[in-house]
């Protein structure tokens, strides 16, 4: 028996906005947050119809481009109006890149990848943070990537943006900590979402090579990202801020040459 109350992993009554909530990791996290008791508004560039909204367990959807300052300020204000305030943010809106080396890249495409993934995260944090600062509490989880932890050839725009998301997270944690706002990020590895499925269909990645490079030996499921995000958003993480949590099956821990050694006894 415990002689003191254990904080809850639940998010009962918390008012939340989830960007990129129409698909993939964002949609799965919105659903989990709603299941944990949060009232969720999804924000996405893609419209979310009422049926999809109900499937997410969300109370409303707002539509716009996270790279557009005015659109972000409007979406956050609309979410606040639906919810009566804002306690939680999960920043999942993002786009992939074209796997082209720097000397062959078009600056406009590079810029768009940086703008959606980094500027978008910055703008949503900024708008939501202003609201959270007024009430003196809140928690934000941003989405970086293993591509933000180590360099991947051909992915300079995405990698720079995702590395920037880590630094943005740390900076905001330091700026807003005394105001009661925690800011963390997760760094997912390859996760079976529509974004990754589209890349696999175009043969952009070799799934076997990825699985062999991953200590846990498989891709992640979106639910595994959602659970890590929910932990960081919950009171269980009440003393966690400014961190980057790799949710990567051991990808970033692995430093040896070649694939993971399957000859270790018991590993077959
Ligand atoms: N899937 C992976 O393997 C993986 C790995 C590491 C990081 N991530 C990151 O996780 C996040 C979610 O990725 P996913 O795999 O779920 O992708 P996804 O394509 O399934 O979902 C991304 C969502 O973001 C929305 N979006 C895109 N551009 C937007 C914009 N400008 N404004 C508003 N919304 C926008 C899309 O409409 C979509 O609903 C992204 O930030 C991605 O970079 C994914």
PDB file of N, CA, C and O and ligand atoms in Angstrom, residues 19-27 43-47 63-68 75 90-96 112 115-117 120-121 143-147 155 158 162 186-197 199 205 219-220 222 225, ligand 1:
ATOM      1  N   UNK A  19      -1.430  18.885 -33.476  1.00  0.00           N
ATOM      2  CA  UNK A  19      -1.222  19.231 -34.886  1.00  0.00           C
ATOM      3  C   UNK A  19      -0.864  17.954 -35.656  1.00  0.00           C
ATOM      4  O   UNK A  19      -0.336  17.001 -35.092  1.00  0.00           O
ATOM      5  N   UNK A  20      -1.180  17.965 -36.950  1.00  0.00           N
ATOM      6  CA  UNK A  20      -0.979  16.752 -37.734  1.00  0.00           C
ATOM      7  C   UNK A  20      -1.906  15.644 -37.261  1.00  0.00           C
ATOM      8  O   UNK A  20      -1.644  14.461 -37.478  1.00  0.00           O
ATOM      9  N   UNK A  21      -3.014  16.045 -36.636  1.00  0.00           N
ATOM     10  CA  UNK A  21      -3.904  15.074 -35.997  1.00  0.00           C
ATOM     11  C   UNK A  21      -4.782  14.300 -36.956  1.00  0.00           C
ATOM     12  O   UNK A  21      -5.516  13.402 -36.542  1.00  0.00           O
ATOM     13  N   UNK A  22      -4.703  14.628 -38.252  1.00  0.00           N
ATOM     14  CA  UNK A  22      -5.541  13.914 -39.220  1.00  0.00           C
ATOM     15  C   UNK A  22      -4.973  12.555 -39.613  1.00  0.00           C
ATOM     16  O   UNK A  22      -5.685  11.738 -40.212  1.00  0.00           O
ATOM     17  N   UNK A  23      -3.707  12.303 -39.299  1.00  0.00           N
ATOM     18  CA  UNK A  23      -3.072  11.088 -39.828  1.00  0.00           C
ATOM     19  C   UNK A  23      -1.957  10.607 -38.907  1.00  0.00           C
ATOM     20  O   UNK A  23      -1.424  11.371 -38.089  1.00  0.00           O
ATOM     21  N   UNK A  24      -1.622   9.338 -39.052  1.00  0.00           N
ATOM     22  CA  UNK A  24      -0.385   8.787 -38.489  1.00  0.00           C
ATOM     23  C   UNK A  24      -0.229   8.953 -36.989  1.00  0.00           C
ATOM     24  O   UNK A  24      -1.150   8.712 -36.207  1.00  0.00           O
ATOM     25  N   UNK A  25       0.977   9.385 -36.609  1.00  0.00           N
ATOM     26  CA  UNK A  25       1.321   9.509 -35.185  1.00  0.00           C
ATOM     27  C   UNK A  25       0.406  10.531 -34.499  1.00  0.00           C
ATOM     28  O   UNK A  25      -0.031  10.327 -33.363  1.00  0.00           O
ATOM     29  N   UNK A  26       0.087  11.616 -35.196  1.00  0.00           N
ATOM     30  CA  UNK A  26      -0.789  12.632 -34.617  1.00  0.00           C
ATOM     31  C   UNK A  26      -2.176  12.086 -34.352  1.00  0.00           C
ATOM     32  O   UNK A  26      -2.751  12.300 -33.278  1.00  0.00           O
ATOM     33  N   UNK A  27      -2.732  11.374 -35.337  1.00  0.00           N
ATOM     34  CA  UNK A  27      -4.080  10.820 -35.172  1.00  0.00           C
ATOM     35  C   UNK A  27      -4.101   9.794 -34.042  1.00  0.00           C
ATOM     36  O   UNK A  27      -5.018   9.788 -33.209  1.00  0.00           O
ATOM     37  N   UNK A  43      -5.546  19.821 -35.311  1.00  0.00           N
ATOM     38  CA  UNK A  43      -5.204  20.899 -36.246  1.00  0.00           C
ATOM     39  C   UNK A  43      -4.412  20.284 -37.389  1.00  0.00           C
ATOM     40  O   UNK A  43      -3.411  19.597 -37.149  1.00  0.00           O
ATOM     41  N   UNK A  44      -4.877  20.513 -38.595  1.00  0.00           N
ATOM     42  CA  UNK A  44      -4.197  19.871 -39.725  1.00  0.00           C
ATOM     43  C   UNK A  44      -4.419  20.695 -40.986  1.00  0.00           C
ATOM     44  O   UNK A  44      -5.415  21.418 -41.095  1.00  0.00           O
ATOM     45  N   UNK A  45      -3.523  20.545 -41.942  1.00  0.00           N
ATOM     46  CA  UNK A  45      -3.710  21.210 -43.228  1.00  0.00           C
ATOM     47  C   UNK A  45      -4.809  20.496 -44.024  1.00  0.00           C
ATOM     48  O   UNK A  45      -5.463  21.091 -44.872  1.00  0.00           O
ATOM     49  N   UNK A  46      -5.002  19.214 -43.691  1.00  0.00           N
ATOM     50  CA  UNK A  46      -6.065  18.438 -44.341  1.00  0.00           C
ATOM     51  C   UNK A  46      -7.341  18.567 -43.524  1.00  0.00           C
ATOM     52  O   UNK A  46      -7.303  18.446 -42.295  1.00  0.00           O
ATOM     53  N   UNK A  47      -8.468  18.797 -44.190  1.00  0.00           N
ATOM     54  CA  UNK A  47      -9.720  18.856 -43.425  1.00  0.00           C
ATOM     55  C   UNK A  47     -10.053  17.497 -42.810  1.00  0.00           C
ATOM     56  O   UNK A  47      -9.714  16.451 -43.376  1.00  0.00           O
ATOM     57  N   UNK A  63      -8.406  23.918 -39.325  1.00  0.00           N
ATOM     58  CA  UNK A  63      -7.669  23.626 -40.550  1.00  0.00           C
ATOM     59  C   UNK A  63      -6.737  24.771 -40.904  1.00  0.00           C
ATOM     60  O   UNK A  63      -7.137  25.945 -40.857  1.00  0.00           O
ATOM     61  N   UNK A  64      -5.488  24.423 -41.262  1.00  0.00           N
ATOM     62  CA  UNK A  64      -4.547  25.449 -41.691  1.00  0.00           C
ATOM     63  C   UNK A  64      -3.138  24.883 -41.783  1.00  0.00           C
ATOM     64  O   UNK A  64      -2.872  23.745 -41.399  1.00  0.00           O
ATOM     65  N   UNK A  65      -2.257  25.734 -42.291  1.00  0.00           N
ATOM     66  CA  UNK A  65      -0.855  25.358 -42.522  1.00  0.00           C
ATOM     67  C   UNK A  65      -0.024  25.814 -41.318  1.00  0.00           C
ATOM     68  O   UNK A  65       0.027  27.017 -41.016  1.00  0.00           O
ATOM     69  N   UNK A  66       0.649  24.874 -40.663  1.00  0.00           N
ATOM     70  CA  UNK A  66       1.422  25.256 -39.465  1.00  0.00           C
ATOM     71  C   UNK A  66       2.612  26.164 -39.790  1.00  0.00           C
ATOM     72  O   UNK A  66       3.170  26.791 -38.892  1.00  0.00           O
ATOM     73  N   UNK A  67       2.994  26.231 -41.054  1.00  0.00           N
ATOM     74  CA  UNK A  67       4.109  27.107 -41.427  1.00  0.00           C
ATOM     75  C   UNK A  67       3.674  28.560 -41.609  1.00  0.00           C
ATOM     76  O   UNK A  67       4.507  29.442 -41.810  1.00  0.00           O
ATOM     77  N   UNK A  68       2.368  28.794 -41.549  1.00  0.00           N
ATOM     78  CA  UNK A  68       1.795  30.128 -41.802  1.00  0.00           C
ATOM     79  C   UNK A  68       1.443  30.770 -40.455  1.00  0.00           C
ATOM     80  O   UNK A  68       0.554  30.294 -39.736  1.00  0.00           O
ATOM     81  N   UNK A  75      -5.638  29.113 -35.652  1.00  0.00           N
ATOM     82  CA  UNK A  75      -5.985  27.736 -35.228  1.00  0.00           C
ATOM     83  C   UNK A  75      -5.891  27.595 -33.709  1.00  0.00           C
ATOM     84  O   UNK A  75      -6.753  26.967 -33.088  1.00  0.00           O
ATOM     85  N   UNK A  90       0.449  18.606 -28.626  1.00  0.00           N
ATOM     86  CA  UNK A  90       1.296  17.594 -29.272  1.00  0.00           C
ATOM     87  C   UNK A  90       1.498  18.050 -30.707  1.00  0.00           C
ATOM     88  O   UNK A  90       0.547  18.138 -31.486  1.00  0.00           O
ATOM     89  N   UNK A  91       2.755  18.340 -31.054  1.00  0.00           N
ATOM     90  CA  UNK A  91       3.106  18.928 -32.352  1.00  0.00           C
ATOM     91  C   UNK A  91       3.589  17.847 -33.306  1.00  0.00           C
ATOM     92  O   UNK A  91       4.780  17.564 -33.377  1.00  0.00           O
ATOM     93  N   UNK A  92       2.657  17.266 -34.060  1.00  0.00           N
ATOM     94  CA  UNK A  92       3.040  16.153 -34.934  1.00  0.00           C
ATOM     95  C   UNK A  92       3.030  16.519 -36.416  1.00  0.00           C
ATOM     96  O   UNK A  92       3.492  15.731 -37.236  1.00  0.00           O
ATOM     97  N   UNK A  93       2.516  17.693 -36.782  1.00  0.00           N
ATOM     98  CA  UNK A  93       2.465  18.050 -38.210  1.00  0.00           C
ATOM     99  C   UNK A  93       3.872  18.034 -38.788  1.00  0.00           C
ATOM    100  O   UNK A  93       4.802  18.605 -38.215  1.00  0.00           O
ATOM    101  N   UNK A  94       4.026  17.372 -39.908  1.00  0.00           N
ATOM    102  CA  UNK A  94       5.349  17.312 -40.531  1.00  0.00           C
ATOM    103  C   UNK A  94       5.256  16.705 -41.909  1.00  0.00           C
ATOM    104  O   UNK A  94       4.256  16.067 -42.262  1.00  0.00           O
ATOM    105  N   UNK A  95       6.293  16.959 -42.693  1.00  0.00           N
ATOM    106  CA  UNK A  95       6.399  16.338 -44.020  1.00  0.00           C
ATOM    107  C   UNK A  95       7.798  15.766 -44.177  1.00  0.00           C
ATOM    108  O   UNK A  95       8.749  16.220 -43.533  1.00  0.00           O
ATOM    109  N   UNK A  96       7.910  14.759 -45.035  1.00  0.00           N
ATOM    110  CA  UNK A  96       9.211  14.153 -45.314  1.00  0.00           C
ATOM    111  C   UNK A  96       9.923  14.903 -46.430  1.00  0.00           C
ATOM    112  O   UNK A  96       9.415  15.904 -46.947  1.00  0.00           O
ATOM    113  N   UNK A 112      10.677  24.471 -47.742  1.00  0.00           N
ATOM    114  CA  UNK A 112       9.328  24.047 -47.323  1.00  0.00           C
ATOM    115  C   UNK A 112       9.429  22.962 -46.236  1.00  0.00           C
ATOM    116  O   UNK A 112       8.669  22.976 -45.266  1.00  0.00           O
ATOM    117  N   UNK A 115      10.345  24.682 -43.154  1.00  0.00           N
ATOM    118  CA  UNK A 115       9.251  25.535 -42.674  1.00  0.00           C
ATOM    119  C   UNK A 115       8.149  24.728 -41.991  1.00  0.00           C
ATOM    120  O   UNK A 115       7.655  25.108 -40.930  1.00  0.00           O
ATOM    121  N   UNK A 116       7.735  23.628 -42.592  1.00  0.00           N
ATOM    122  CA  UNK A 116       6.653  22.846 -41.987  1.00  0.00           C
ATOM    123  C   UNK A 116       7.147  22.200 -40.683  1.00  0.00           C
ATOM    124  O   UNK A 116       6.486  22.300 -39.641  1.00  0.00           O
ATOM    125  N   UNK A 117       8.307  21.575 -40.730  1.00  0.00           N
ATOM    126  CA  UNK A 117       8.752  20.804 -39.569  1.00  0.00           C
ATOM    127  C   UNK A 117       9.298  21.660 -38.429  1.00  0.00           C
ATOM    128  O   UNK A 117       9.070  21.344 -37.257  1.00  0.00           O
ATOM    129  N   UNK A 120       6.901  25.511 -38.256  1.00  0.00           N
ATOM    130  CA  UNK A 120       5.568  25.133 -37.807  1.00  0.00           C
ATOM    131  C   UNK A 120       5.551  24.793 -36.320  1.00  0.00           C
ATOM    132  O   UNK A 120       4.670  25.247 -35.573  1.00  0.00           O
ATOM    133  N   UNK A 121       6.522  24.012 -35.889  1.00  0.00           N
ATOM    134  CA  UNK A 121       6.597  23.648 -34.469  1.00  0.00           C
ATOM    135  C   UNK A 121       6.833  24.900 -33.621  1.00  0.00           C
ATOM    136  O   UNK A 121       6.204  25.090 -32.575  1.00  0.00           O
ATOM    137  N   UNK A 143       7.716  16.754 -31.935  1.00  0.00           N
ATOM    138  CA  UNK A 143       8.162  15.512 -32.584  1.00  0.00           C
ATOM    139  C   UNK A 143       9.422  15.797 -33.394  1.00  0.00           C
ATOM    140  O   UNK A 143       9.394  16.506 -34.399  1.00  0.00           O
ATOM    141  N   UNK A 144      10.527  15.248 -32.900  1.00  0.00           N
ATOM    142  CA  UNK A 144      11.775  15.276 -33.652  1.00  0.00           C
ATOM    143  C   UNK A 144      11.868  13.969 -34.437  1.00  0.00           C
ATOM    144  O   UNK A 144      10.852  13.479 -34.962  1.00  0.00           O
ATOM    145  N   UNK A 145      13.033  13.375 -34.510  1.00  0.00           N
ATOM    146  CA  UNK A 145      13.232  12.154 -35.311  1.00  0.00           C
ATOM    147  C   UNK A 145      14.641  11.650 -35.044  1.00  0.00           C
ATOM    148  O   UNK A 145      15.525  12.425 -34.651  1.00  0.00           O
ATOM    149  N   UNK A 146      14.880  10.370 -35.331  1.00  0.00           N
ATOM    150  CA  UNK A 146      16.279   9.902 -35.318  1.00  0.00           C
ATOM    151  C   UNK A 146      17.107  10.673 -36.346  1.00  0.00           C
ATOM    152  O   UNK A 146      18.319  10.775 -36.212  1.00  0.00           O
ATOM    153  N   UNK A 147      16.429  11.248 -37.340  1.00  0.00           N
ATOM    154  CA  UNK A 147      17.146  12.033 -38.361  1.00  0.00           C
ATOM    155  C   UNK A 147      17.601  13.382 -37.783  1.00  0.00           C
ATOM    156  O   UNK A 147      18.467  14.050 -38.346  1.00  0.00           O
ATOM    157  N   UNK A 155      19.036  13.950 -46.526  1.00  0.00           N
ATOM    158  CA  UNK A 155      17.910  14.412 -45.720  1.00  0.00           C
ATOM    159  C   UNK A 155      18.271  15.683 -44.957  1.00  0.00           C
ATOM    160  O   UNK A 155      17.919  15.828 -43.778  1.00  0.00           O
ATOM    161  N   UNK A 158      15.121  17.950 -43.705  1.00  0.00           N
ATOM    162  CA  UNK A 158      14.390  17.273 -42.625  1.00  0.00           C
ATOM    163  C   UNK A 158      15.274  17.151 -41.378  1.00  0.00           C
ATOM    164  O   UNK A 158      14.833  17.415 -40.254  1.00  0.00           O
ATOM    165  N   UNK A 162      14.563  18.753 -37.787  1.00  0.00           N
ATOM    166  CA  UNK A 162      14.326  17.906 -36.610  1.00  0.00           C
ATOM    167  C   UNK A 162      15.386  18.124 -35.528  1.00  0.00           C
ATOM    168  O   UNK A 162      15.086  18.017 -34.329  1.00  0.00           O
ATOM    169  N   UNK A 186       9.835  13.855 -28.507  1.00  0.00           N
ATOM    170  CA  UNK A 186      10.165  12.461 -28.796  1.00  0.00           C
ATOM    171  C   UNK A 186      10.927  12.428 -30.116  1.00  0.00           C
ATOM    172  O   UNK A 186      10.759  13.306 -30.970  1.00  0.00           O
ATOM    173  N   UNK A 187      11.784  11.427 -30.243  1.00  0.00           N
ATOM    174  CA  UNK A 187      12.527  11.235 -31.497  1.00  0.00           C
ATOM    175  C   UNK A 187      12.202   9.837 -32.023  1.00  0.00           C
ATOM    176  O   UNK A 187      12.862   8.859 -31.653  1.00  0.00           O
ATOM    177  N   UNK A 188      11.167   9.746 -32.847  1.00  0.00           N
ATOM    178  CA  UNK A 188      10.786   8.425 -33.363  1.00  0.00           C
ATOM    179  C   UNK A 188      11.779   7.907 -34.408  1.00  0.00           C
ATOM    180  O   UNK A 188      12.412   8.683 -35.132  1.00  0.00           O
ATOM    181  N   UNK A 189      11.865   6.587 -34.480  1.00  0.00           N
ATOM    182  CA  UNK A 189      12.489   5.945 -35.644  1.00  0.00           C
ATOM    183  C   UNK A 189      11.351   5.557 -36.597  1.00  0.00           C
ATOM    184  O   UNK A 189      10.218   6.021 -36.449  1.00  0.00           O
ATOM    185  N   UNK A 190      11.667   4.726 -37.561  1.00  0.00           N
ATOM    186  CA  UNK A 190      10.709   4.377 -38.618  1.00  0.00           C
ATOM    187  C   UNK A 190       9.421   3.778 -38.020  1.00  0.00           C
ATOM    188  O   UNK A 190       9.462   2.753 -37.355  1.00  0.00           O
ATOM    189  N   UNK A 191       8.325   4.455 -38.296  1.00  0.00           N
ATOM    190  CA  UNK A 191       7.029   4.107 -37.705  1.00  0.00           C
ATOM    191  C   UNK A 191       6.028   3.872 -38.823  1.00  0.00           C
ATOM    192  O   UNK A 191       5.980   4.642 -39.794  1.00  0.00           O
ATOM    193  N   UNK A 192       5.239   2.824 -38.705  1.00  0.00           N
ATOM    194  CA  UNK A 192       4.316   2.454 -39.799  1.00  0.00           C
ATOM    195  C   UNK A 192       3.118   3.397 -39.861  1.00  0.00           C
ATOM    196  O   UNK A 192       2.068   3.133 -39.307  1.00  0.00           O
ATOM    197  N   UNK A 193       3.332   4.523 -40.539  1.00  0.00           N
ATOM    198  CA  UNK A 193       2.280   5.528 -40.750  1.00  0.00           C
ATOM    199  C   UNK A 193       2.106   5.714 -42.256  1.00  0.00           C
ATOM    200  O   UNK A 193       2.931   5.241 -43.046  1.00  0.00           O
ATOM    201  N   UNK A 194       1.055   6.457 -42.662  1.00  0.00           N
ATOM    202  CA  UNK A 194       0.890   6.731 -44.099  1.00  0.00           C
ATOM    203  C   UNK A 194       2.135   7.367 -44.720  1.00  0.00           C
ATOM    204  O   UNK A 194       2.494   7.057 -45.863  1.00  0.00           O
ATOM    205  N   UNK A 195       2.829   8.246 -43.971  1.00  0.00           N
ATOM    206  CA  UNK A 195       4.035   8.891 -44.517  1.00  0.00           C
ATOM    207  C   UNK A 195       5.094   7.835 -44.880  1.00  0.00           C
ATOM    208  O   UNK A 195       5.658   7.843 -45.973  1.00  0.00           O
ATOM    209  N   UNK A 196       5.330   6.905 -43.977  1.00  0.00           N
ATOM    210  CA  UNK A 196       6.371   5.888 -44.200  1.00  0.00           C
ATOM    211  C   UNK A 196       5.907   4.847 -45.211  1.00  0.00           C
ATOM    212  O   UNK A 196       6.683   4.399 -46.065  1.00  0.00           O
ATOM    213  N   UNK A 197       4.615   4.493 -45.153  1.00  0.00           N
ATOM    214  CA  UNK A 197       4.108   3.519 -46.131  1.00  0.00           C
ATOM    215  C   UNK A 197       4.274   4.053 -47.552  1.00  0.00           C
ATOM    216  O   UNK A 197       4.655   3.316 -48.466  1.00  0.00           O
ATOM    217  N   UNK A 199       6.585   6.111 -48.610  1.00  0.00           N
ATOM    218  CA  UNK A 199       8.004   6.046 -48.965  1.00  0.00           C
ATOM    219  C   UNK A 199       8.422   4.609 -49.280  1.00  0.00           C
ATOM    220  O   UNK A 199       9.206   4.360 -50.202  1.00  0.00           O
ATOM    221  N   UNK A 205      13.036   3.497 -49.067  1.00  0.00           N
ATOM    222  CA  UNK A 205      13.754   2.812 -47.989  1.00  0.00           C
ATOM    223  C   UNK A 205      13.810   1.320 -48.278  1.00  0.00           C
ATOM    224  O   UNK A 205      12.918   0.780 -48.928  1.00  0.00           O
ATOM    225  N   UNK A 219      10.050  -2.222 -37.307  1.00  0.00           N
ATOM    226  CA  UNK A 219       9.528  -0.854 -37.323  1.00  0.00           C
ATOM    227  C   UNK A 219       8.678  -0.641 -36.060  1.00  0.00           C
ATOM    228  O   UNK A 219       8.224  -1.596 -35.435  1.00  0.00           O
ATOM    229  N   UNK A 220       8.434   0.645 -35.763  1.00  0.00           N
ATOM    230  CA  UNK A 220       7.526   0.976 -34.648  1.00  0.00           C
ATOM    231  C   UNK A 220       6.094   1.064 -35.158  1.00  0.00           C
ATOM    232  O   UNK A 220       5.851   1.298 -36.343  1.00  0.00           O
ATOM    233  N   UNK A 222       2.493   3.286 -34.610  1.00  0.00           N
ATOM    234  CA  UNK A 222       2.137   4.641 -34.126  1.00  0.00           C
ATOM    235  C   UNK A 222       1.735   4.657 -32.647  1.00  0.00           C
ATOM    236  O   UNK A 222       2.012   5.621 -31.935  1.00  0.00           O
ATOM    237  N   UNK A 225       4.530   5.480 -30.293  1.00  0.00           N
ATOM    238  CA  UNK A 225       4.844   6.922 -30.190  1.00  0.00           C
ATOM    239  C   UNK A 225       3.810   7.614 -29.304  1.00  0.00           C
ATOM    240  O   UNK A 225       4.151   8.462 -28.473  1.00  0.00           O
TER     241      UNK A 225
HETATM  242  N1  LIG B   1       6.598   7.924 -39.427  1.00  0.00           N
HETATM  243  C1  LIG B   1       7.873   7.945 -39.070  1.00  0.00           C
HETATM  244  O1  LIG B   1       8.627   6.990 -39.267  1.00  0.00           O
HETATM  245  C2  LIG B   1       8.435   9.157 -38.385  1.00  0.00           C
HETATM  246  C3  LIG B   1       9.726   9.064 -37.843  1.00  0.00           C
HETATM  247  C4  LIG B   1      10.252  10.164 -37.198  1.00  0.00           C
HETATM  248  C5  LIG B   1       9.506  11.310 -37.086  1.00  0.00           C
HETATM  249  N2  LIG B   1       8.266  11.379 -37.639  1.00  0.00           N
HETATM  250  C6  LIG B   1       7.532  12.619 -37.498  1.00  0.00           C
HETATM  251  O2  LIG B   1       6.282  12.343 -36.918  1.00  0.00           O
HETATM  252  C7  LIG B   1       5.341  13.323 -37.349  1.00  0.00           C
HETATM  253  C8  LIG B   1       4.110  12.628 -37.902  1.00  0.00           C
HETATM  254  O3  LIG B   1       4.493  11.867 -39.020  1.00  0.00           O
HETATM  255  P1  LIG B   1       3.568  10.702 -39.600  1.00  0.00           P
HETATM  256  O4  LIG B   1       4.477   9.613 -40.012  1.00  0.00           O
HETATM  257  O5  LIG B   1       2.456  10.442 -38.668  1.00  0.00           O
HETATM  258  O6  LIG B   1       3.070  11.418 -40.940  1.00  0.00           O
HETATM  259  P2  LIG B   1       1.627  11.506 -41.631  1.00  0.00           P
HETATM  260  O7  LIG B   1       1.897  12.003 -42.998  1.00  0.00           O
HETATM  261  O8  LIG B   1       0.867  10.245 -41.442  1.00  0.00           O
HETATM  262  O9  LIG B   1       0.911  12.650 -40.774  1.00  0.00           O
HETATM  263  C9  LIG B   1       1.364  13.984 -40.819  1.00  0.00           C
HETATM  264  C10 LIG B   1       0.167  14.898 -40.675  1.00  0.00           C
HETATM  265  O10 LIG B   1       0.645  16.247 -40.719  1.00  0.00           O
HETATM  266  C11 LIG B   1      -0.206  16.991 -41.550  1.00  0.00           C
HETATM  267  N3  LIG B   1       0.526  18.108 -42.134  1.00  0.00           N
HETATM  268  C12 LIG B   1       1.490  18.061 -43.075  1.00  0.00           C
HETATM  269  N4  LIG B   1       1.898  19.289 -43.380  1.00  0.00           N
HETATM  270  C13 LIG B   1       1.173  20.147 -42.624  1.00  0.00           C
HETATM  271  C14 LIG B   1       1.125  21.544 -42.512  1.00  0.00           C
HETATM  272  N5  LIG B   1       1.920  22.338 -43.252  1.00  0.00           N
HETATM  273  N6  LIG B   1       0.259  22.112 -41.635  1.00  0.00           N
HETATM  274  C15 LIG B   1      -0.572  21.323 -40.891  1.00  0.00           C
HETATM  275  N7  LIG B   1      -0.574  19.974 -40.967  1.00  0.00           N
HETATM  276  C16 LIG B   1       0.288  19.396 -41.816  1.00  0.00           C
HETATM  277  C17 LIG B   1      -0.662  16.013 -42.643  1.00  0.00           C
HETATM  278  O11 LIG B   1      -1.831  16.459 -43.313  1.00  0.00           O
HETATM  279  C18 LIG B   1      -0.851  14.752 -41.815  1.00  0.00           C
HETATM  280  O12 LIG B   1      -2.168  14.662 -41.313  1.00  0.00           O
HETATM  281  C19 LIG B   1       6.054  14.204 -38.364  1.00  0.00           C
HETATM  282  O13 LIG B   1       6.529  15.366 -37.708  1.00  0.00           O
HETATM  283  C20 LIG B   1       7.209  13.333 -38.794  1.00  0.00           C
HETATM  284  O14 LIG B   1       8.293  14.089 -39.270  1.00  0.00           O
HETATM  285  C21 LIG B   1       7.715  10.332 -38.279  1.00  0.00           C
END
